[in-house]
Coordinates of C-alpha atoms in Angstrom, one line a residue:
X1 CA 100.2 161.4 193.6
X2 CA 101.2 162.6 197.0
X3 CA 98.5 161.6 199.9
X4 CA 99.1 164.9 201.9
X5 CA 97.7 168.5 201.5
X6 CA 99.8 170.8 199.3
X7 CA 99.1 174.6 199.5
X8 CA 100.0 176.6 196.3
X9 CA 100.2 180.4 195.7
X10 CA 98.3 182.0 192.8
X11 CA 100.7 184.0 190.3
X12 CA 100.2 187.9 190.8
X13 CA 98.7 188.5 187.5
X14 CA 96.1 185.5 188.2
X15 CA 95.4 187.1 191.6
X16 CA 95.0 190.5 189.9
X17 CA 92.2 188.8 188.1
X18 CA 90.5 187.0 190.9
X19 CA 90.5 190.7 192.8
X20 CA 88.7 191.8 189.8
X21 CA 86.1 189.3 190.2
X22 CA 85.6 188.9 193.7
X23 CA 85.7 192.5 194.4
X24 CA 83.9 194.1 191.4
X25 CA 80.1 194.7 191.5
X26 CA 78.6 193.0 188.3
X27 CA 75.1 193.8 187.0
X28 CA 75.1 190.0 186.3
X29 CA 76.3 187.8 188.4
X30 CA 74.0 184.5 187.1
X31 CA 76.8 184.0 184.7
X32 CA 78.6 182.2 187.1
X33 CA 76.0 179.4 186.7
X34 CA 76.3 179.7 183.1
X35 CA 80.0 178.9 183.3
X36 CA 79.9 176.0 185.6
X37 CA 77.2 174.3 183.6
X38 CA 79.4 175.2 180.4
X39 CA 82.3 173.2 181.8
X40 CA 80.3 170.3 183.0
X41 CA 78.8 170.2 179.5
X42 CA 82.3 170.2 177.8
X43 CA 83.5 167.5 180.4
X44 CA 80.7 165.1 179.4
X45 CA 81.6 165.7 176.0
X46 CA 85.3 164.6 176.3
X47 CA 84.4 161.6 178.1
X48 CA 81.8 161.0 175.3
X49 CA 84.6 161.1 172.8
X50 CA 86.9 158.9 174.7
X51 CA 84.2 156.7 175.1
X52 CA 84.2 156.1 171.1
X53 CA 87.6 154.5 171.4
X54 CA 87.7 153.2 174.7
X55 CA 84.2 151.4 175.2
X56 CA 84.8 150.3 178.8
X57 CA 85.5 153.8 180.3
X58 CA 81.8 154.6 180.9
X59 CA 81.4 151.5 183.3
X60 CA 78.0 151.4 184.6
X61 CA 77.2 155.4 184.4
X62 CA 76.1 155.9 181.2
X63 CA 73.2 158.1 181.9
X64 CA 75.0 161.5 181.3
X65 CA 73.6 164.7 183.6
X66 CA 74.7 167.8 185.4
X67 CA 72.9 167.9 188.9
X68 CA 72.4 171.1 190.9
X69 CA 71.8 171.1 194.7
X70 CA 71.0 174.0 196.3
X71 CA 71.1 174.1 200.3
X72 CA 69.3 177.1 201.9
X73 CA 70.4 176.0 205.5
X74 CA 74.0 175.5 204.7
X75 CA 73.8 178.5 202.2
X76 CA 75.8 176.2 199.7
X77 CA 75.6 175.6 196.2
X78 CA 76.8 172.3 194.5
X79 CA 77.0 171.3 190.8
X80 CA 78.1 167.9 189.8
X81 CA 78.9 166.0 186.6
X82 CA 79.6 162.5 185.6
X83 CA 82.3 163.8 182.7
X84 CA 85.7 163.1 182.2
X85 CA 87.0 164.5 185.5
X86 CA 90.9 165.1 186.4
X87 CA 93.8 163.8 187.6
X88 CA 96.1 165.5 190.2
X89 CA 98.1 167.0 187.4
X90 CA 95.3 168.0 185.6
X91 CA 94.0 169.9 188.2
X92 CA 97.2 171.9 188.9
X93 CA 97.1 172.6 185.1
X94 CA 93.6 173.4 184.5
X95 CA 92.4 174.8 187.8
X96 CA 95.3 175.6 189.8
X97 CA 96.7 178.1 187.2
X98 CA 95.1 180.3 184.3
X99 CA 98.2 182.0 183.4
X100 CA 98.5 179.8 180.0
X101 CA 94.9 181.0 179.1
X102 CA 95.7 184.3 178.0
X103 CA 95.8 186.2 181.4
X104 CA 97.5 189.3 180.0
X105 CA 94.8 189.3 177.3
X106 CA 92.3 189.1 179.7
X107 CA 93.6 192.1 181.9
X108 CA 94.0 194.1 178.6
X109 CA 90.4 193.6 177.9
X110 CA 89.1 194.7 181.2
X111 CA 91.0 197.9 180.8
X112 CA 89.3 198.5 177.4
X113 CA 85.9 197.8 179.3
X114 CA 86.6 200.2 182.0
X115 CA 83.5 202.3 182.6
X116 CA 81.6 199.9 180.9
X117 CA 80.4 197.5 183.6
X118 CA 78.0 195.6 181.7
X119 CA 81.0 194.3 179.2
X120 CA 83.1 193.0 182.0
X121 CA 81.1 189.9 182.8
X122 CA 81.1 189.1 179.3
X123 CA 84.8 189.0 179.2
X124 CA 84.7 186.3 182.0
X125 CA 85.3 182.9 180.3
X126 CA 87.0 184.1 176.8
X127 CA 90.3 183.8 178.3
X128 CA 89.8 180.5 180.3
X129 CA 88.9 182.2 183.5
X130 CA 85.1 180.9 183.8
X131 CA 85.6 178.9 186.5
X132 CA 86.6 181.8 188.7
X133 CA 83.5 183.9 188.3
X134 CA 82.0 181.4 191.0
X135 CA 84.0 184.0 193.2
X136 CA 81.5 186.6 192.5
X137 CA 78.9 184.4 194.3
X138 CA 81.3 182.3 197.0
X139 CA 83.5 182.9 199.7
X140 CA 85.0 179.3 199.1
X141 CA 84.9 176.9 196.4
X142 CA 85.8 173.1 197.0
X143 CA 86.2 171.0 193.9
X144 CA 86.3 167.3 194.1
X145 CA 86.8 165.2 190.7
X146 CA 88.2 161.9 189.7
X147 CA 89.4 161.0 186.3
X148 CA 87.8 158.4 183.9
X149 CA 89.5 155.3 183.2
X150 CA 90.9 152.2 185.2
X151 CA 94.2 154.0 186.2
X152 CA 92.4 156.9 187.9
X153 CA 90.9 155.4 190.9
X154 CA 92.1 158.5 193.3
X155 CA 90.0 161.6 193.6
X156 CA 91.6 164.8 194.1
X157 CA 90.4 167.8 195.9
X158 CA 91.2 171.7 195.6
X159 CA 89.9 174.3 197.7
X160 CA 90.2 178.0 197.7
X161 CA 89.0 181.0 199.2
X162 CA 90.4 183.5 196.6
X163 CA 92.7 185.0 199.2
X164 CA 96.0 184.3 197.1
X165 CA 96.4 180.5 197.7
X166 CA 94.7 177.2 197.0
X167 CA 95.0 173.7 198.3
X168 CA 95.5 170.2 196.6
X169 CA 95.2 167.1 198.2
X170 CA 93.8 163.4 197.7
X171 CA 90.4 162.6 198.1
X172 CA 87.4 159.7 198.1
X173 CA 84.9 159.9 195.3
X174 CA 83.0 156.8 194.2
X175 CA 82.6 157.9 190.2
X176 CA 84.2 159.7 187.6
X177 CA 83.3 163.4 187.3
X178 CA 83.5 166.8 189.2
X179 CA 81.7 168.2 192.3
X180 CA 81.9 171.7 192.6
X181 CA 80.4 173.3 196.2
X182 CA 80.3 177.0 196.9
X183 CA 80.1 178.5 200.2
X184 CA 77.9 181.4 199.2
X185 CA 78.7 184.9 200.2
X186 CA 76.3 186.6 202.4
X187 CA 73.3 187.8 200.7
X188 CA 73.2 191.6 200.0
X189 CA 69.8 193.5 200.1
X190 CA 69.2 193.5 196.3
X191 CA 71.3 190.1 195.5
X192 CA 69.5 187.1 194.0
X193 CA 69.0 183.9 196.3
X194 CA 71.3 181.3 194.6
X195 CA 69.5 178.7 196.9
X196 CA 65.9 179.4 195.7
X197 CA 64.4 177.0 193.2
X198 CA 62.7 179.6 191.2
X199 CA 66.1 181.9 190.8
X200 CA 68.1 178.6 189.6
X201 CA 65.3 177.5 187.4
X202 CA 65.2 180.9 185.5
X203 CA 68.7 181.4 185.0
X204 CA 69.1 177.7 183.8
X205 CA 65.8 178.2 181.2
X206 CA 67.6 181.8 180.1
X207 CA 71.3 180.8 179.8
X208 CA 71.5 176.8 179.5
X209 CA 68.2 175.7 178.3
X210 CA 69.7 173.9 175.0
X211 CA 72.7 172.3 176.7
X212 CA 72.6 168.6 175.1
X213 CA 72.4 167.0 178.4
X214 CA 69.8 167.1 181.4
X215 CA 70.4 169.8 184.0
X216 CA 68.6 168.1 187.1
X217 CA 67.6 169.6 190.6
X218 CA 65.7 168.1 193.2
X219 CA 62.5 170.1 194.0
X220 CA 59.9 169.6 196.6
X221 CA 56.4 168.8 195.3
X222 CA 52.8 168.2 196.8
X223 CA 51.8 164.8 195.7
X224 CA 48.6 163.3 197.0
X225 CA 48.4 160.4 199.5
X226 CA 47.3 156.9 198.8
X227 CA 43.9 156.7 199.5
X228 CA 44.3 154.2 202.4
X229 CA 46.7 156.8 204.2
X230 CA 44.0 159.6 204.3
X231 CA 42.3 160.0 207.6
X232 CA 38.0 160.2 207.1
X233 CA 35.1 160.9 208.8
X234 CA 31.9 158.5 209.1
X235 CA 30.7 159.9 206.0
X236 CA 34.1 158.9 204.2
X237 CA 34.9 162.8 203.9
X238 CA 38.9 163.6 204.5
X239 CA 39.3 165.4 208.0
X240 CA 43.2 165.5 207.5
X241 CA 46.0 166.0 205.3
X242 CA 45.4 164.8 201.6
X243 CA 48.8 165.5 200.2
X244 CA 52.4 165.6 201.4
X245 CA 55.7 166.9 200.6
X246 CA 58.2 164.9 198.5
X247 CA 61.8 165.7 196.7
X248 CA 61.5 164.7 193.1
X249 CA 64.3 164.9 190.6
X250 CA 63.4 167.6 187.9
X251 CA 65.1 168.4 184.4
X252 CA 65.3 172.4 184.1
X253 CA 66.4 172.6 180.7
X254 CA 64.4 171.3 177.5
X255 CA 67.7 169.8 175.5
X256 CA 65.6 170.9 172.5
X257 CA 68.6 172.4 170.2
X258 CA 66.6 172.1 167.1
X259 CA 68.8 174.1 165.2
X260 CA 71.6 171.7 165.5
X261 CA 69.0 169.1 163.9
X262 CA 68.4 168.7 159.9
X263 CA 65.4 170.5 159.1
X264 CA 63.9 167.2 157.8
X265 CA 63.9 165.9 161.3
X266 CA 62.2 168.7 162.6
X267 CA 58.3 169.0 162.6
X268 CA 56.4 172.3 161.8
X269 CA 55.0 172.3 165.6
X270 CA 58.7 172.1 166.8
X271 CA 59.6 175.0 165.0
X272 CA 56.6 176.9 166.2
X273 CA 57.1 176.1 170.0
X274 CA 60.4 176.9 169.7
X275 CA 59.8 180.6 168.3
X276 CA 57.3 181.2 170.9
X277 CA 59.9 180.0 173.7
X278 CA 62.3 182.8 172.0
X279 CA 60.3 185.5 171.2
X280 CA 57.7 185.4 173.9
X281 CA 55.3 185.9 170.7
X282 CA 52.0 184.0 170.8
X283 CA 51.4 184.7 167.1
X284 CA 52.9 182.0 164.7
X285 CA 56.0 183.1 162.8
X286 CA 55.4 184.2 159.1
X287 CA 58.6 182.6 157.9
X288 CA 61.6 180.8 158.9
X289 CA 65.2 180.0 157.6
X290 CA 66.9 177.0 158.8
X291 CA 70.5 177.2 157.9
X292 CA 73.7 174.8 158.3
X293 CA 77.0 176.0 157.1
X294 CA 79.9 173.7 156.7
X295 CA 83.4 174.2 155.6
X296 CA 86.1 176.2 156.8
X297 CA 83.5 177.9 159.2
X298 CA 80.9 175.9 160.6
X299 CA 77.8 177.0 162.2
X300 CA 73.8 176.6 162.7
X301 CA 71.1 179.2 162.2
X302 CA 67.6 179.2 162.9
X303 CA 66.0 182.5 161.9
X304 CA 62.1 183.6 162.1
X305 CA 60.3 186.4 160.4
X306 CA 57.3 187.6 163.0
X307 CA 54.0 187.6 161.6
X308 CA 53.2 190.8 163.7
X309 CA 55.6 193.9 164.4
X310 CA 56.4 193.8 168.3
X311 CA 55.1 197.2 170.2
X312 CA 58.6 198.2 170.8
X313 CA 60.0 197.9 167.3
X314 CA 60.8 201.8 166.8
X315 CA 61.9 202.1 170.6
X316 CA 65.6 203.3 170.6
X317 CA 66.8 201.1 173.3
X318 CA 65.0 197.8 172.3
X319 CA 66.9 194.6 172.2
X320 CA 67.6 192.6 168.8
X321 CA 66.2 189.4 168.3
X322 CA 69.5 187.2 167.6
X323 CA 70.7 184.8 170.4
X324 CA 74.1 183.6 170.1
X325 CA 75.3 180.4 171.2
X326 CA 78.6 178.4 170.9
X327 CA 78.3 174.7 171.2
X328 CA 74.4 174.9 172.6
X329 CA 75.9 177.5 175.2
X330 CA 73.9 180.5 175.5
X331 CA 76.1 183.8 175.1
X332 CA 74.1 186.4 174.4
X333 CA 70.6 187.3 173.4
X334 CA 71.0 190.8 171.7
X335 CA 73.5 190.4 169.4
X336 CA 73.6 193.2 167.3
X337 CA 76.8 192.2 165.6
X338 CA 74.9 189.4 163.6
X339 CA 72.2 191.4 162.2
X340 CA 71.8 195.0 160.8
X341 CA 69.4 197.0 162.4
X342 CA 66.9 197.3 159.5
X343 CA 66.5 193.3 160.0
X344 CA 66.2 194.0 163.9
X345 CA 62.8 192.2 164.0
X346 CA 64.3 188.8 162.8
X347 CA 64.4 186.5 165.8
X348 CA 66.3 183.1 166.3
X349 CA 69.4 181.4 167.1
X350 CA 73.0 181.4 165.7
X351 CA 75.2 178.4 167.1
X352 CA 78.9 179.2 166.0
X353 CA 80.9 176.3 167.7
X354 CA 84.5 178.0 166.8
X355 CA 83.3 181.3 168.9
X356 CA 84.7 181.8 172.4
X357 CA 82.2 181.7 175.1
X358 CA 81.3 185.3 176.5
X359 CA 83.1 187.0 173.7
X360 CA 83.1 190.5 174.2
X361 CA 80.8 192.8 172.1
X362 CA 84.1 194.8 170.9
X363 CA 85.7 191.7 169.9
X364 CA 82.6 190.6 168.1
X365 CA 82.6 193.5 166.0
X366 CA 85.9 192.7 164.6
X367 CA 85.8 188.9 164.6
X368 CA 86.0 187.7 161.0
X369 CA 84.0 184.7 161.8
X370 CA 81.1 186.9 163.1
X371 CA 81.4 189.2 159.9
X372 CA 81.1 186.1 157.8
X373 CA 78.0 184.8 159.5
X374 CA 76.2 188.4 159.5
X375 CA 77.2 188.5 155.8
X376 CA 75.5 185.1 155.0
X377 CA 72.4 185.5 157.1
X378 CA 71.9 189.0 155.4
X379 CA 71.9 187.5 152.1
X380 CA 69.8 184.6 153.0
X381 CA 67.0 187.1 154.3
X382 CA 67.3 189.0 151.0
X383 CA 66.9 185.9 149.0
X384 CA 64.1 184.8 151.0
X385 CA 62.1 188.2 151.0
X386 CA 62.7 188.2 147.3
X387 CA 61.3 185.0 146.6
X388 CA 57.9 185.7 148.6
X389 CA 54.7 185.9 146.3
X390 CA 52.7 188.8 147.0
X391 CA 50.2 187.3 149.2
X392 CA 52.9 186.7 151.7
X393 CA 55.0 189.8 151.2
X394 CA 52.5 192.5 151.5
X395 CA 51.6 191.3 155.1
X396 CA 55.3 191.5 155.9
X397 CA 55.6 194.5 154.3
X398 CA 52.4 196.3 156.2
X399 CA 54.4 195.0 159.5
X400 CA 58.1 195.6 158.5
X401 CA 58.5 197.7 155.4
X402 CA 59.5 200.8 157.1
X403 CA 61.8 199.4 159.2
X404 CA 63.6 197.8 156.1
X405 CA 63.8 200.8 154.4
X406 CA 65.9 202.4 156.8
X407 CA 68.6 200.2 155.4
X408 CA 69.0 202.4 152.2
X409 CA 70.5 205.1 154.2
X410 CA 72.1 203.1 157.0
X411 CA 73.8 200.6 155.1
X412 CA 74.5 201.8 151.3
X413 CA 76.3 198.8 150.3
X414 CA 72.9 197.0 150.6
X415 CA 71.1 199.9 149.1
X416 CA 70.3 198.1 145.7
X417 CA 69.3 194.9 147.3
X418 CA 66.6 196.6 149.2
X419 CA 65.4 199.0 147.0
X420 CA 63.5 196.2 144.9
X421 CA 61.8 195.1 148.3
X422 CA 60.6 198.8 148.8
X423 CA 56.5 199.1 148.0
X424 CA 54.5 202.2 147.9
X425 CA 50.6 203.2 147.3
X426 CA 50.6 205.4 144.5
X427 CA 47.9 207.7 142.4
X428 CA 46.9 204.6 140.3
X429 CA 47.5 201.5 142.9
X430 CA 43.7 202.1 144.6
X431 CA 45.1 201.2 147.9
X432 CA 47.5 198.6 147.1
X433 CA 51.4 198.3 147.1
X434 CA 53.6 198.9 144.0
X435 CA 57.1 197.9 143.5
X436 CA 59.4 200.3 142.1
X437 CA 60.1 197.6 139.3
X438 CA 56.5 197.6 138.6
X439 CA 56.2 201.4 138.5
X440 CA 59.0 201.7 136.1
X441 CA 57.2 199.3 133.8
X442 CA 54.2 201.3 133.8
X443 CA 55.8 204.5 133.1
X444 CA 54.4 206.4 130.1
X445 CA 56.5 206.8 127.2
X446 CA 57.4 210.4 127.4
X447 CA 58.1 210.1 131.2
X448 CA 61.6 210.4 132.3
X449 CA 61.5 210.6 135.8
X450 CA 59.9 208.6 139.0
X451 CA 57.8 211.0 140.7
X452 CA 57.1 211.1 144.4
X453 CA 55.7 213.0 147.4
X454 CA 56.1 212.6 151.2
X455 CA 53.6 213.4 153.9
X456 CA 51.8 211.9 156.8
X457 CA 48.4 210.9 155.5
X458 CA 47.6 209.1 152.5
X459 CA 44.7 210.5 151.6
X460 CA 46.0 214.1 151.9
X461 CA 48.8 213.0 149.7
X462 CA 46.4 211.5 147.0
X463 CA 44.6 214.6 146.9
X464 CA 47.5 217.1 147.0
X465 CA 47.4 220.3 144.4
X466 CA 51.1 219.3 143.9
X467 CA 50.0 216.3 141.8
X468 CA 47.1 218.1 139.7
X469 CA 49.5 218.4 136.6
X470 CA 50.9 215.2 137.0
X471 CA 47.6 213.4 137.3
X472 CA 46.4 215.3 134.0
X473 CA 49.4 213.8 132.1
X474 CA 48.5 210.2 133.6
X475 CA 52.0 210.2 135.4
X476 CA 51.8 207.7 138.3
X477 CA 53.2 209.3 141.6
X478 CA 54.6 207.3 144.7
X479 CA 52.8 208.4 147.7
X480 CA 55.4 207.9 150.7
X481 CA 53.8 208.4 154.3
X482 CA 56.4 206.7 156.3
X483 CA 59.0 209.1 158.1
X484 CA 62.0 206.9 157.2
X485 CA 61.0 207.7 153.3
X486 CA 62.6 211.5 153.8
X487 CA 65.7 209.7 154.4
X488 CA 65.4 206.8 151.7
X489 CA 65.0 209.6 148.9
X490 CA 68.4 211.4 150.0
X491 CA 70.1 208.1 149.5
X492 CA 68.1 206.7 146.4
X493 CA 68.6 209.4 144.0
X494 CA 67.6 206.9 141.0
X495 CA 66.1 203.5 140.4
X496 CA 66.7 201.3 137.2
X497 CA 68.5 204.3 135.5
X498 CA 65.4 206.9 136.2
X499 CA 66.0 209.9 138.5
X500 CA 63.5 210.4 141.6
X501 CA 61.6 213.7 141.6
X502 CA 59.9 215.2 144.3
X503 CA 56.5 216.5 143.1
X504 CA 56.7 219.6 145.5
X505 CA 60.1 220.6 144.8
X506 CA 62.1 222.2 141.8
X507 CA 60.6 222.9 138.6
X508 CA 58.3 219.8 137.4
X509 CA 59.1 220.7 133.6
X510 CA 55.8 219.4 132.3
X511 CA 54.5 222.2 130.2
X512 CA 56.4 225.3 128.7
X513 CA 55.5 228.4 130.4
X514 CA 53.6 231.0 128.3
X515 CA 56.3 233.7 128.6
X516 CA 54.0 236.4 127.3
X517 CA 51.3 235.7 129.9
X518 CA 54.2 235.3 132.4
X519 CA 55.3 238.7 131.7
X520 CA 51.7 239.9 132.4
X521 CA 51.8 238.7 135.7
X522 CA 55.0 239.8 137.0
X523 CA 53.9 243.0 138.5
X524 CA 51.0 241.4 140.5
X525 CA 53.3 238.4 141.8
X526 CA 56.1 241.2 142.7
X527 CA 53.4 243.1 144.9
X528 CA 52.5 239.6 146.5
X529 CA 55.9 238.8 147.4
X530 CA 56.5 242.0 148.8
X531 CA 53.4 241.7 151.2
X532 CA 54.6 238.1 152.2
X533 CA 58.2 238.9 152.4
X534 CA 58.6 237.0 155.6
X535 CA 57.1 233.9 154.4
X536 CA 58.1 233.3 150.8
X537 CA 61.4 233.9 149.0
X538 CA 59.5 233.9 145.6
X539 CA 56.1 234.0 143.9
X540 CA 55.9 232.5 140.5
X541 CA 53.4 230.6 138.0
X542 CA 52.6 226.9 138.9
X543 CA 53.9 223.9 136.8
X544 CA 51.9 221.9 139.2
X545 CA 48.4 223.2 139.3
X546 CA 45.5 222.3 137.0
X547 CA 42.4 223.1 139.4
X548 CA 43.8 224.7 142.7
X549 CA 44.6 228.5 143.1
X550 CA 47.9 228.2 144.9
X551 CA 50.6 225.7 146.6
X552 CA 54.0 226.0 148.2
X553 CA 57.0 224.3 146.7
X554 CA 60.7 224.3 147.2
X555 CA 63.8 224.6 145.3
X556 CA 65.6 221.2 144.4
X557 CA 67.7 221.4 147.5
X558 CA 65.3 222.2 150.0
X559 CA 63.9 220.7 153.0
X560 CA 60.3 219.1 152.3
X561 CA 57.5 220.6 154.2
X562 CA 57.0 216.9 155.8
X563 CA 60.7 216.8 156.7
X564 CA 60.2 220.0 158.4
X565 CA 57.3 219.0 160.3
X566 CA 59.1 215.7 161.6
X567 CA 61.9 217.7 162.6
X568 CA 59.7 220.0 164.9
X569 CA 57.6 216.9 166.0
X570 CA 60.8 215.6 167.7
X571 CA 62.1 218.8 169.2
X572 CA 65.0 219.0 166.9
X573 CA 65.5 222.7 165.3
X574 CA 64.5 222.8 161.8
X575 CA 66.2 225.5 159.4
X576 CA 64.1 228.4 158.6
X577 CA 63.6 228.0 154.9
X578 CA 61.1 230.0 152.9
X579 CA 59.0 228.3 150.6
X580 CA 58.2 229.4 147.0
X581 CA 54.3 230.5 146.6
X582 CA 53.1 229.0 143.1
X583 CA 50.1 230.6 141.6
X584 CA 47.7 229.1 139.0
X585 CA 47.8 231.9 136.1
X586 CA 44.7 229.9 134.5
X587 CA 42.4 230.1 137.8
X588 CA 39.8 232.7 137.3
X589 CA 40.6 233.8 141.3
X590 CA 43.9 234.8 140.0
X591 CA 42.7 236.4 137.1
X592 CA 40.4 238.5 138.9
X593 CA 42.8 239.4 141.6
X594 CA 45.3 240.7 138.5
X595 CA 42.2 242.8 137.1
X596 CA 41.9 244.4 140.8
X597 CA 45.5 245.0 140.9
X598 CA 45.8 246.7 137.6
X599 CA 42.7 248.9 138.1
X600 CA 43.4 250.1 141.8
X601 CA 46.8 249.1 143.2
X602 CA 45.9 251.0 146.4
X603 CA 42.8 248.6 147.3
X604 CA 43.1 247.3 150.7
X605 CA 41.5 243.8 149.9
X606 CA 44.6 243.1 147.8
X607 CA 46.8 242.6 150.9
X608 CA 44.0 240.5 152.4
X609 CA 43.7 238.3 148.9
X610 CA 47.7 237.7 149.1
X611 CA 47.4 236.4 152.5
X612 CA 44.4 234.3 151.8
X613 CA 46.8 232.8 148.7
X614 CA 49.5 231.7 151.0
X615 CA 46.9 230.5 153.7
X616 CA 45.4 228.1 151.0
X617 CA 48.8 226.8 150.0
X618 CA 49.5 225.8 153.7
X619 CA 46.0 224.5 154.4
X620 CA 46.4 222.4 150.8
X621 CA 49.4 220.5 151.7
X622 CA 48.2 219.6 155.1
X623 CA 50.1 222.6 157.1
X624 CA 49.2 224.6 160.1
X625 CA 48.2 228.3 160.0
X626 CA 50.2 230.8 162.4
X627 CA 46.8 232.6 162.5
X628 CA 43.9 230.1 161.9
X629 CA 41.2 232.6 163.2
X630 CA 42.2 235.3 160.6
X631 CA 42.1 232.8 157.7
X632 CA 38.4 231.8 159.1
X633 CA 37.4 235.4 159.0
X634 CA 38.5 236.2 155.6
X635 CA 36.9 233.1 154.3
X636 CA 33.6 234.0 156.1
X637 CA 33.8 237.3 154.6
X638 CA 34.3 236.3 151.2
X639 CA 31.5 233.8 151.5
X640 CA 29.1 236.9 153.1
X641 CA 30.0 239.1 149.9
X642 CA 29.3 236.0 147.4
X643 CA 25.7 235.2 148.7
X644 CA 24.9 238.9 148.6

């Protein structure tokens, strides 16, 4: 190795990358520390592996660690490891150039990320440029390294200001490993202070907490003075300082990568502690899955199902709960690519050793390993939920059932796995959950369809006039009160060969209509339709009603009243669909209106009664009247006349 300092020029494409890193404004500059810690961890991994065949290579330096040394006065940041180190030639090959590491691919990925600034930092590292992310925060980088082994007795120094060149020369270093010193850039107004202990502590906790080696930093602490050093008065009371400032080395990371251990080696308390750290949820998890996959693809996974739904479960921009690691090094904490939206409540960690650090989301979506992991995790979750007993599953469904059901229309391929997990209250369940399997088992011998009704209040649905004939026949009806159910029934057309049928749409075909009686009412129904032309498209005898006078229904393909209500509540335009007014020909009120109509078709009260029949139908399904004052006055007048 030459003793004098040599100056080298970066290749054009490498300088291009450096310019992007140095001059672009990134929203997350913290990644420089993650990258440097990751490199240090890899270096220690390599020397540990080499020590298996060369036991003497470690010498007396057998306590592996990664040391951080911020200096607020000098405005420097130093990171040291006692890993494998590098020779002069290795420095030139690994640090001096990155052309062999996929520069063209990196630049291409950056091109795709234009306009998506948050993606750019995630690409750093994937193509072997992680070391250079330090230039986001440093004006100059100095690297001093010494390779492990008896032959590597000379250290090497590499220096660059990222200005197109770098220098390499011989140096002095007592022990193997690498020390990198960053001369930090002048701090801008909103920049983090990377010499501040809490900043460093938080970055390590978030990004490198489970690195397998201690990440240490000297911190200042107040420690009590020995009693003999405390100045006291005549009453033996302290009159001076009782503590002193001392510097102590502190380990910043937990190193508890429990997902890499066998489940038999991990205590329940450790699982719970890790869950709380991961989720910031102080309730214990409801269930967990600790998985190790081995073979052509190897990865570890530790998944948790919370016991309580987070408050932001339905917030559009909420983050997913899956943290992605590679060899215990954090990649991202919002990995939507590993878990479908309907499992967004699942918390956990996936550690895929074959995955590149900082892989971009765009690449994750196409990565075969990631797709394979996702498929296996989803299968395991379905297995877990399917095996839960009712005592555990029902509380789970109370919290997350509405989210799980989203998968029936967002993931059609999984619809048949999700449908058996769906639960509903019914007209016969007395407030308890009923599965579709149990519903089908309990169907009457002459029942051909699974009946359901949608709405926002269970009590209103349970007492809906639409269900009167169904109850009379002792048919069970699913009471769907989650907004998502409106989309579920559009996807789930049948279950176990039985079609789903809305209790408020289409003909129920429960009883044959008396054609002669219907003929007798045609004229009245035509009159009522004429008066309510702007509100209804048809007036007809009801196949649903037994005790009530009227109800509103729709054709099979029409939007339900609840769906219309949901759209309006969310500010979306709802199509103007007229409903069908169904009247109970067996009800005394309808019979008396028919008699009045036949005796005096010009009677002004007929129009009032027509309007009242419609308003009663709206109220019966929990709808809002356009003119509630008019309805109230009409009911009051009727009551007054009845009392006379």
